[in-house]
Tab-separated table of C-alpha atoms and ligand atoms in Angstrom:
chain	number	residue	atom	x	y	z
A	1	MET	CA	-7.027	38.240	-10.408
A	2	GLN	CA	-3.341	39.126	-10.652
A	3	ALA	CA	-2.250	41.904	-12.989
A	4	PRO	CA	0.370	40.927	-15.576
A	5	HIS	CA	3.899	41.061	-14.237
A	6	PRO	CA	5.641	44.383	-14.732
A	7	PRO	CA	8.700	44.330	-17.004
A	8	MET	CA	11.749	42.572	-15.597
A	9	PRO	CA	15.042	44.419	-15.416
A	10	ASN	CA	17.191	44.234	-18.432
A	11	ALA	CA	20.885	43.454	-18.266
A	12	THR	CA	21.626	46.260	-20.700
A	13	TRP	CA	20.300	48.967	-18.404
A	14	PRO	CA	23.171	51.036	-17.084
A	15	PRO	CA	24.079	51.075	-13.407
A	16	LEU	CA	22.744	54.205	-11.735
A	17	ARG	CA	23.637	56.449	-8.821
A	18	TRP	CA	21.082	56.327	-6.018
A	19	ASP	CA	20.654	58.339	-2.827
A	20	ILE	CA	18.422	56.890	-0.123
A	21	PHE	CA	17.355	59.257	2.666
A	22	CYS	CA	16.339	57.731	5.975
A	23	ARG	CA	15.230	59.312	9.234
A	24	VAL	CA	14.936	56.912	12.130
A	25	VAL	CA	11.572	57.658	13.740
A	26	ASP	CA	11.586	54.815	16.221
A	27	ASN	CA	12.252	51.098	16.269
A	28	LEU	CA	14.368	49.433	13.644
A	29	GLY	CA	12.178	49.240	10.575
A	30	ASP	CA	13.266	52.500	8.952
A	31	VAL	CA	16.923	51.625	8.978
A	32	GLY	CA	16.241	47.924	8.386
A	33	VAL	CA	14.230	48.498	5.206
A	34	CYS	CA	16.606	51.168	3.864
A	35	TRP	CA	19.638	49.008	4.460
A	36	ARG	CA	18.144	45.995	2.701
A	37	LEU	CA	17.133	48.150	-0.236
A	38	ALA	CA	20.578	49.762	-0.449
A	39	ALA	CA	22.353	46.395	-0.327
A	40	ASP	CA	20.036	44.842	-2.911
A	41	LEU	CA	20.536	47.743	-5.337
A	42	ALA	CA	24.314	47.583	-4.852
A	43	ASP	CA	24.261	43.828	-5.574
A	44	ARG	CA	22.699	44.720	-8.927
A	45	GLY	CA	25.631	46.965	-9.807
A	46	HIS	CA	24.254	50.330	-8.693
A	47	ARG	CA	26.117	52.864	-6.527
A	48	VAL	CA	24.189	53.792	-3.424
A	49	ARG	CA	24.565	56.479	-0.776
A	50	LEU	CA	22.490	55.918	2.335
A	51	VAL	CA	22.015	59.255	4.081
A	52	ILE	CA	20.772	58.553	7.590
A	53	ASP	CA	20.250	60.617	10.733
A	54	ASP	CA	21.026	57.776	13.154
A	55	ALA	CA	23.177	54.899	11.953
A	56	THR	CA	23.640	53.355	15.418
A	57	ALA	CA	21.702	50.175	14.623
A	58	LEU	CA	23.817	49.526	11.525
A	59	ARG	CA	26.736	48.667	13.821
A	60	TRP	CA	25.127	45.326	14.632
A	61	MET	CA	22.659	45.044	11.740
A	62	ALA	CA	25.358	45.382	9.089
A	63	PRO	CA	28.729	45.266	10.877
A	64	GLN	CA	30.618	44.503	7.662
A	65	GLY	CA	28.940	47.237	5.600
A	66	HIS	CA	28.235	46.339	1.974
A	67	ALA	CA	30.241	46.790	-1.219
A	68	GLY	CA	28.721	49.603	-3.278
A	69	VAL	CA	26.906	51.219	-0.329
A	70	GLN	CA	28.263	54.366	1.279
A	71	VAL	CA	26.685	55.482	4.559
A	72	LEU	CA	26.609	59.250	5.121
A	73	PRO	CA	25.357	61.174	8.143
A	74	TRP	CA	22.349	63.407	7.580
A	75	PRO	CA	23.817	66.842	6.759
A	76	GLN	CA	23.186	69.655	9.196
A	77	ASP	CA	21.331	72.706	7.880
A	78	LYS	CA	24.484	74.730	7.423
A	79	VAL	CA	26.084	72.057	5.203
A	80	ASP	CA	25.609	72.743	1.499
A	81	CYS	CA	24.733	69.328	0.090
A	82	SER	CA	23.274	70.700	-3.150
A	83	ALA	CA	26.180	69.231	-5.133
A	84	TRP	CA	25.037	65.731	-4.148
A	85	ALA	CA	21.808	66.302	-6.062
A	86	SER	CA	23.695	66.885	-9.300
A	87	GLN	CA	25.525	63.558	-8.921
A	88	VAL	CA	22.476	61.346	-8.577
A	89	ASP	CA	20.061	59.585	-10.947
A	90	VAL	CA	17.494	58.496	-8.384
A	91	ALA	CA	16.746	59.992	-4.980
A	92	ILE	CA	14.613	57.922	-2.638
A	93	GLU	CA	13.105	59.482	0.437
A	94	ALA	CA	12.059	56.681	2.711
A	95	PHE	CA	8.676	57.054	4.371
A	96	ALA	CA	8.212	60.718	3.415
A	97	CYS	CA	11.238	61.779	5.454
A	98	ASP	CA	11.960	64.960	3.417
A	99	PRO	CA	15.545	65.219	2.154
A	100	PRO	CA	17.580	68.203	3.396
A	101	ALA	CA	16.222	71.507	2.012
A	102	ARG	CA	19.286	72.424	-0.045
A	103	TYR	CA	19.403	68.985	-1.639
A	104	ALA	CA	15.683	69.180	-2.422
A	105	GLN	CA	16.026	72.627	-4.016
A	106	ALA	CA	18.881	71.445	-6.216
A	107	LEU	CA	17.138	68.230	-7.221
A	108	ALA	CA	13.712	69.735	-7.993
A	109	PRO	CA	14.578	71.207	-11.443
A	110	ARG	CA	15.898	67.847	-12.587
A	111	THR	CA	12.691	66.005	-11.730
A	112	ALA	CA	10.228	67.571	-14.152
A	113	PRO	CA	10.507	68.068	-17.902
A	114	GLY	CA	10.649	71.676	-19.016
A	115	VAL	CA	11.771	73.009	-15.645
A	116	GLY	CA	15.511	72.794	-16.124
A	117	THR	CA	18.112	71.825	-18.677
A	118	ALA	CA	20.033	69.355	-16.505
A	119	PRO	CA	19.612	65.626	-17.262
A	120	PRO	CA	16.531	64.167	-15.614
A	121	ALA	CA	16.585	62.581	-12.201
A	122	LEU	CA	13.857	60.710	-10.401
A	123	TRP	CA	12.568	61.538	-6.930
A	124	ILE	CA	10.760	58.652	-5.315
A	125	ASN	CA	8.905	58.476	-2.042
A	126	LEU	CA	9.161	54.908	-0.769
A	127	GLU	CA	6.109	54.203	1.374
A	128	TYR	CA	5.320	51.733	4.141
A	129	LEU	CA	4.289	48.199	3.323
A	130	SER	CA	0.634	47.325	3.629
A	131	ALA	CA	-1.804	44.866	2.076
A	132	GLU	CA	-4.616	47.426	2.230
A	133	PRO	CA	-6.448	48.304	-1.038
A	134	TYR	CA	-5.216	51.928	-1.113
A	135	VAL	CA	-1.741	50.622	-1.951
A	136	GLU	CA	-2.807	49.404	-5.399
A	137	ARG	CA	-4.589	52.686	-6.077
A	138	SER	CA	-1.645	54.845	-5.031
A	139	HIS	CA	1.388	52.893	-6.237
A	140	GLY	CA	3.303	54.640	-9.012
A	141	LEU	CA	1.319	57.876	-8.927
A	142	PRO	CA	3.138	61.159	-9.530
A	143	SER	CA	2.683	64.172	-7.311
A	144	ARG	CA	3.652	67.656	-8.343
A	145	PRO	CA	2.582	70.682	-6.405
A	146	LEU	CA	2.306	73.705	-8.705
A	147	GLY	CA	5.787	74.493	-10.018
A	148	GLY	CA	7.369	72.148	-7.499
A	149	ALA	CA	9.380	68.968	-7.747
A	150	LEU	CA	7.865	65.918	-9.381
A	151	LYS	CA	7.795	63.011	-6.932
A	152	TRP	CA	6.652	59.453	-7.513
A	153	PHE	CA	4.939	57.331	-4.905
A	154	TYR	CA	6.330	53.842	-4.648
A	155	PHE	CA	4.331	51.413	-2.508
A	156	PRO	CA	5.732	47.973	-1.676
A	157	GLY	CA	3.073	45.300	-1.641
A	158	PHE	CA	1.976	41.741	-2.081
A	159	ASN	CA	0.764	41.610	-5.668
A	160	THR	CA	1.824	42.782	-9.092
A	161	ARG	CA	-0.284	45.936	-8.947
A	162	THR	CA	2.072	47.139	-6.204
A	163	GLY	CA	5.818	47.688	-5.919
A	164	GLY	CA	6.653	44.191	-4.638
A	165	LEU	CA	8.711	42.961	-1.692
A	166	ILE	CA	12.425	43.268	-1.022
A	167	ARG	CA	14.055	39.945	-1.895
A	168	ALA	CA	17.798	39.659	-2.355
A	169	GLN	CA	18.807	37.863	-5.527
A	170	ASP	CA	20.722	35.166	-3.622
A	171	LEU	CA	17.978	34.536	-1.042
A	172	LEU	CA	16.910	31.101	-2.260
A	173	GLU	CA	20.466	29.958	-2.836
A	174	ASN	CA	21.440	30.943	0.712
A	175	GLN	CA	18.339	29.342	2.146
A	176	GLN	CA	18.998	26.080	0.348
A	177	ALA	CA	22.594	26.024	1.632
A	178	PHE	CA	21.484	26.725	5.217
A	179	ASP	CA	22.307	23.972	7.708
A	180	ARG	CA	20.004	24.185	10.709
A	181	ASP	CA	21.991	21.758	12.900
A	182	SER	CA	25.211	23.745	12.434
A	183	TRP	CA	23.343	26.971	13.184
A	184	LEU	CA	21.965	25.512	16.427
A	185	LEU	CA	25.462	24.416	17.422
A	186	GLN	CA	26.917	27.859	16.654
A	187	GLN	CA	24.244	29.451	18.841
A	188	HIS	CA	24.859	26.878	21.621
A	189	LEU	CA	21.246	25.793	21.391
A	190	SER	CA	20.000	22.250	21.728
A	191	LEU	CA	16.434	21.128	21.297
A	192	GLN	CA	14.823	18.450	23.430
A	193	PRO	CA	12.924	15.671	21.639
A	194	GLY	CA	9.602	16.927	20.305
A	195	GLU	CA	10.389	20.556	21.096
A	196	ARG	CA	9.572	23.294	18.575
A	197	LEU	CA	11.871	26.237	18.023
A	198	VAL	CA	10.061	29.598	18.051
A	199	SER	CA	11.421	33.106	17.516
A	200	LEU	CA	9.729	35.984	19.322
A	201	PHE	CA	10.292	39.571	18.116
A	202	CYS	CA	7.519	41.808	19.403
A	203	TYR	CA	6.402	45.155	20.799
A	204	HIS	CA	5.411	45.641	24.429
A	205	THR	CA	1.962	44.146	24.722
A	206	THR	CA	-0.431	42.884	27.348
A	207	THR	CA	-1.418	40.011	25.081
A	208	LEU	CA	1.906	38.215	25.530
A	209	PRO	CA	0.781	35.812	28.302
A	210	ASP	CA	-2.004	34.491	26.088
A	211	LEU	CA	0.332	34.048	23.152
A	212	LEU	CA	2.800	32.137	25.332
A	213	GLN	CA	-0.030	29.867	26.506
A	214	THR	CA	-1.013	29.238	22.915
A	215	LEU	CA	2.536	28.460	21.830
A	216	ALA	CA	3.128	26.180	24.823
A	217	GLY	CA	0.448	23.787	23.560
A	218	THR	CA	3.470	21.987	22.122
A	219	PRO	CA	6.775	22.017	24.089
A	220	CYS	CA	8.928	24.780	22.703
A	221	LEU	CA	12.137	26.736	23.052
A	222	VAL	CA	11.437	30.423	22.428
A	223	LEU	CA	14.264	32.634	21.183
A	224	LEU	CA	13.747	36.177	22.464
A	225	ALA	CA	14.910	38.639	19.830
A	226	GLY	CA	15.254	42.318	20.653
A	227	PRO	CA	14.844	43.994	24.019
A	228	GLN	CA	11.062	44.111	24.312
A	229	ALA	CA	10.406	40.401	24.683
A	230	GLN	CA	13.509	40.022	26.804
A	231	SER	CA	12.533	42.724	29.283
A	232	LEU	CA	8.962	41.476	29.436
A	233	LEU	CA	10.125	38.057	30.465
A	234	ALA	CA	13.204	39.028	32.471
A	235	ALA	CA	11.457	39.454	35.774
A	236	GLY	CA	9.380	36.346	35.314
A	237	THR	CA	6.382	38.425	34.196
A	238	PRO	CA	4.447	36.779	32.755
A	239	PRO	CA	5.443	33.416	34.244
A	240	LEU	CA	6.402	30.855	31.633
A	241	PRO	CA	3.776	28.224	30.901
A	242	SER	CA	4.912	24.671	31.485
A	243	GLY	CA	6.565	23.109	28.460
A	244	MET	CA	8.214	26.369	27.444
A	245	ARG	CA	11.887	27.325	27.690
A	246	VAL	CA	13.252	30.701	26.640
A	247	GLN	CA	16.635	31.901	25.463
A	248	ALA	CA	17.583	35.573	25.028
A	249	MET	CA	19.336	36.246	21.736
A	250	PRO	CA	21.958	38.954	21.204
A	251	TRP	CA	21.443	41.529	18.450
A	252	LEU	CA	22.032	39.646	15.214
A	253	SER	CA	23.158	41.052	11.891
A	254	GLN	CA	20.383	41.136	9.272
A	255	PRO	CA	21.682	37.959	7.603
A	256	GLY	CA	21.976	36.402	11.077
A	257	PHE	CA	18.390	37.446	11.881
A	258	ASP	CA	17.197	35.844	8.643
A	259	ARG	CA	19.001	32.623	9.538
A	260	MET	CA	17.295	32.531	12.913
A	261	LEU	CA	13.922	32.710	11.121
A	262	TRP	CA	14.959	29.922	8.734
A	263	ALA	CA	15.943	27.753	11.723
A	264	CYS	CA	12.700	28.207	13.648
A	265	ASP	CA	9.498	26.227	13.297
A	266	VAL	CA	7.324	29.255	14.091
A	267	ASN	CA	8.266	32.918	13.821
A	268	VAL	CA	6.552	35.668	15.770
A	269	VAL	CA	7.485	38.882	13.976
A	270	ARG	CA	6.504	42.527	13.981
A	271	GLY	CA	6.476	45.675	11.868
A	272	GLU	CA	7.500	45.640	8.265
A	273	ASP	CA	10.849	44.113	7.473
A	274	SER	CA	10.716	41.097	9.779
A	275	LEU	CA	7.259	40.292	8.384
A	276	VAL	CA	8.748	39.997	4.902
A	277	ARG	CA	11.674	37.958	6.214
A	278	ALA	CA	9.283	35.562	7.972
A	279	LEU	CA	7.355	35.228	4.780
A	280	TRP	CA	10.440	34.288	2.785
A	281	ALA	CA	11.489	31.893	5.571
A	282	GLY	CA	8.383	29.920	4.633
A	283	LYS	CA	7.640	28.820	8.212
A	284	PRO	CA	4.311	29.404	9.963
A	285	PHE	CA	4.389	32.925	11.406
A	286	ILE	CA	2.389	35.233	13.624
A	287	TRP	CA	2.494	38.940	12.877
A	288	GLN	CA	2.186	41.909	15.195
A	289	ALA	CA	1.487	45.180	13.393
A	290	TYR	CA	3.191	48.375	14.566
A	291	PRO	CA	0.583	49.617	17.082
A	292	GLN	CA	-1.041	52.963	16.326
A	293	HIS	CA	-3.103	54.852	18.889
A	294	ASP	CA	-6.089	55.242	16.580
A	295	GLY	CA	-6.204	51.491	15.944
A	296	ALA	CA	-5.286	51.986	12.259
A	297	HIS	CA	-3.104	48.891	12.472
A	298	HIS	CA	-6.172	46.677	12.830
A	299	ALA	CA	-7.066	47.279	9.195
A	300	LYS	CA	-3.502	46.346	8.223
A	301	VAL	CA	-3.775	43.039	10.059
A	302	GLN	CA	-7.154	42.246	8.485
A	303	ALA	CA	-5.906	43.156	5.022
A	304	LEU	CA	-2.892	40.905	5.351
A	305	LEU	CA	-4.986	37.998	6.619
A	306	THR	CA	-7.274	38.419	3.632
A	307	GLN	CA	-4.352	38.660	1.226
A	308	MET	CA	-2.893	35.406	2.525
A	309	GLN	CA	-6.301	33.662	2.625
A	310	ALA	CA	-5.876	32.795	6.294
A	311	ASP	CA	-8.168	30.302	7.950
A	312	ALA	CA	-10.413	31.049	10.938
A	313	ASP	CA	-7.912	29.849	13.569
A	314	LEU	CA	-5.120	32.041	12.214
A	315	ARG	CA	-7.478	35.011	12.039
A	316	ALA	CA	-8.509	34.490	15.660
A	317	LEU	CA	-4.890	34.087	16.780
A	318	TRP	CA	-3.615	37.226	15.023
A	319	ALA	CA	-6.650	39.227	16.189
A	320	ALA	CA	-6.008	38.268	19.813
A	321	TRP	CA	-2.252	38.913	19.585
A	322	ASN	CA	-2.852	42.352	18.056
A	323	GLY	CA	-5.414	43.282	20.713
A	324	MET	CA	-8.284	43.387	18.227
A	325	ALA	CA	-10.359	40.848	20.120
A	326	VAL	CA	-10.468	39.665	23.709
A	327	PRO	CA	-11.019	35.926	23.561
A	328	ALA	CA	-12.464	34.105	26.575
A	329	GLN	CA	-9.451	31.828	26.481
A	330	PRO	CA	-6.157	31.891	24.631
A	331	ALA	CA	-6.565	31.329	20.878
A	332	ARG	CA	-5.310	28.039	19.490
A	333	LEU	CA	-2.667	27.447	16.849
A	334	PRO	CA	-4.010	26.473	13.431
A	335	ALA	CA	-3.681	22.796	12.498
A	336	TRP	CA	0.024	22.353	11.876
A	337	ALA	CA	0.056	20.680	8.444
A	338	ALA	CA	-2.522	23.063	6.998
A	339	TRP	CA	-0.749	26.104	8.473
A	340	THR	CA	2.582	25.033	7.019
A	341	ALA	CA	1.082	24.245	3.605
A	342	GLN	CA	-0.812	27.525	3.497
A	343	THR	CA	2.332	29.524	4.379
A	344	LEU	CA	4.369	27.771	1.701
A	345	ARG	CA	1.658	28.223	-0.919
A	346	TRP	CA	1.567	31.956	-0.344
A	347	ARG	CA	5.336	32.241	-0.282
A	348	ASP	CA	5.675	30.263	-3.507
A	349	SER	CA	3.158	32.459	-5.270
A	350	LEU	CA	5.005	35.597	-4.083
A	351	LEU	CA	8.281	34.133	-5.320
A	352	THR	CA	6.883	34.086	-8.852
A	353	GLN	CA	6.467	37.877	-8.722
A	354	PRO	CA	9.319	40.261	-9.476
A	355	SER	CA	10.985	41.542	-6.329
A	356	LEU	CA	10.829	45.165	-5.213
A	357	CYS	CA	14.241	45.913	-6.722
A	358	ASP	CA	13.333	44.197	-10.002
A	359	GLN	CA	10.261	46.383	-10.253
A	360	LEU	CA	11.914	49.528	-8.981
A	361	GLN	CA	14.623	49.296	-11.633
A	362	ALA	CA	12.001	48.870	-14.358
A	363	PHE	CA	9.989	51.768	-12.944
A	364	VAL	CA	13.036	54.034	-12.898
A	365	HIS	CA	14.256	52.978	-16.325
A	366	THR	CA	10.885	53.647	-17.956
A	367	ARG	CA	10.594	57.089	-16.438
A	368	LEU	CA	14.161	58.173	-17.063
A	369	GLN	CA	13.742	57.113	-20.695
A	370	ALA	CA	10.634	59.267	-20.896
A	371	GLY	CA	12.581	62.212	-19.426
A	372	ALA	CA	10.712	61.856	-16.132
A	373	SER	CA	7.519	62.878	-17.934
A	374	THR	CA	4.193	61.804	-16.406
A	375	ASP	CA	2.759	61.063	-19.878
A	376	ASP	CA	3.806	57.433	-20.369
B	401	TRH	O1	11.610	47.474	14.441
B	401	TRH	P1	10.298	47.395	13.781
B	401	TRH	O2	9.157	47.331	14.682
B	401	TRH	O3	10.141	48.590	12.800
B	401	TRH	C1	8.937	49.308	12.663
B	401	TRH	C2	8.183	48.853	11.448
B	401	TRH	O4	8.951	48.862	10.284
B	401	TRH	C3	6.989	49.736	11.252
B	401	TRH	O5	6.326	49.394	10.058
B	401	TRH	C4	7.422	51.170	11.196
B	401	TRH	O6	6.307	51.967	11.094
B	401	TRH	C5	8.187	51.510	12.454
B	401	TRH	O7	9.300	50.648	12.588
B	401	TRH	C6	8.696	52.929	12.424
B	401	TRH	O8	10.205	46.062	12.882
B	401	TRH	P2	10.861	45.652	11.498
B	401	TRH	O9	10.304	46.464	10.387
B	401	TRH	O10	10.728	44.217	11.383
B	401	TRH	O11	12.396	46.029	11.649
B	401	TRH	C7	13.276	45.283	12.422
B	401	TRH	C8	14.618	45.232	11.726
B	401	TRH	O12	15.618	44.833	12.637
B	401	TRH	C9	14.651	44.226	10.583
B	401	TRH	O13	15.399	44.747	9.503
B	401	TRH	C10	15.394	43.033	11.167
B	401	TRH	C11	16.353	43.755	12.084
B	401	TRH	N1	16.902	42.942	13.181
B	401	TRH	C12	18.184	42.455	13.045
B	401	TRH	O14	18.838	42.664	12.011
B	401	TRH	N2	18.732	41.748	14.085
B	401	TRH	C13	18.044	41.481	15.231
B	401	TRH	O15	18.599	40.833	16.135
B	401	TRH	C14	16.713	41.977	15.347
B	401	TRH	C15	15.917	41.679	16.584
B	401	TRH	C16	16.164	42.712	14.299
């Protein structure tokens, strides 16, 4: 059963000043999620500083920047950034990245009632996305080591007991205006009769040959996004199954990446942000979880399959792709009509929920009103 929807943002709430701290651990998800969040908040009238230790990927992910978002390099230890903390209403540390020490010291007294006299500020730890049950238990909890700063845990998620999913306000409008034929022309792509268009964004994996076999059950043109799939296939390893053509794609901007997913019939995506984009695209998709050595990602895959009420074929396909099972022969694609309908059903139900930014604004407003107290 779904919990009641959290309060929706109110037009009378004032715009706020936000700092988002991001350390790029590896891959593109850290910067990708932080950038989408920053842009979405700015579109709602807020002022956002994105403080990031490696902004290289933003050159192609967001070449135009975004009105209302300022990108700042992560300050070195000797830089006194404590003044920043007095200028902010909400500080978000993405994925427990720990803001610079001087900033943290200056912000701490503003986070808890009774500690300082300065106006309250909120310190939020934005966590990774997962459909696992711990997310509902942990979302929105405060944490305050004795005498320390008060931090709030914010967990994105797939139901209203969690923090929601990033969804730009103009997403549906842009999707409805999208013209697939023009996009194909712009990309110099042409489909042969009966061919499906598939995007492939993945990690290095030994399960790729089987997935290609599965996809090639219907003739398809596979767009290789990102370097991993491209390098895997560059030397003809694995060989392409018959009925499959491939095309390497350049790095696309985030809006360009989204458009590619809208254009495709099937999207193979990975990690966190591209999963959510595939979901909003509303096309059948196959997800690869960020692989962890202890196999912790298997539980993430299972939890997501359960959340989306996947059928047995989809479960078998995702399990094989994520290395959770070794099938005797390549898994098969779910029946097309049922797969499409199931994906759209889930997407439509998620669209009725407030987005992550809707919920985050309500969360922040409630707590700032209460003077950042944990009593509400
Ligand atoms: O790159 P990722 O594998 O990031 C991962 C995950 O987020 C994972 O959960 C996290 O633990 C790990 O990083 C540290 O996958 P993800 O999250 O889909 O991020 C990819 C981003 O790159 C996404 O914002 C889309 C963007 N992108 C483009 O904008 N253009 C492109 O051409 C491509 C290929 C990606």
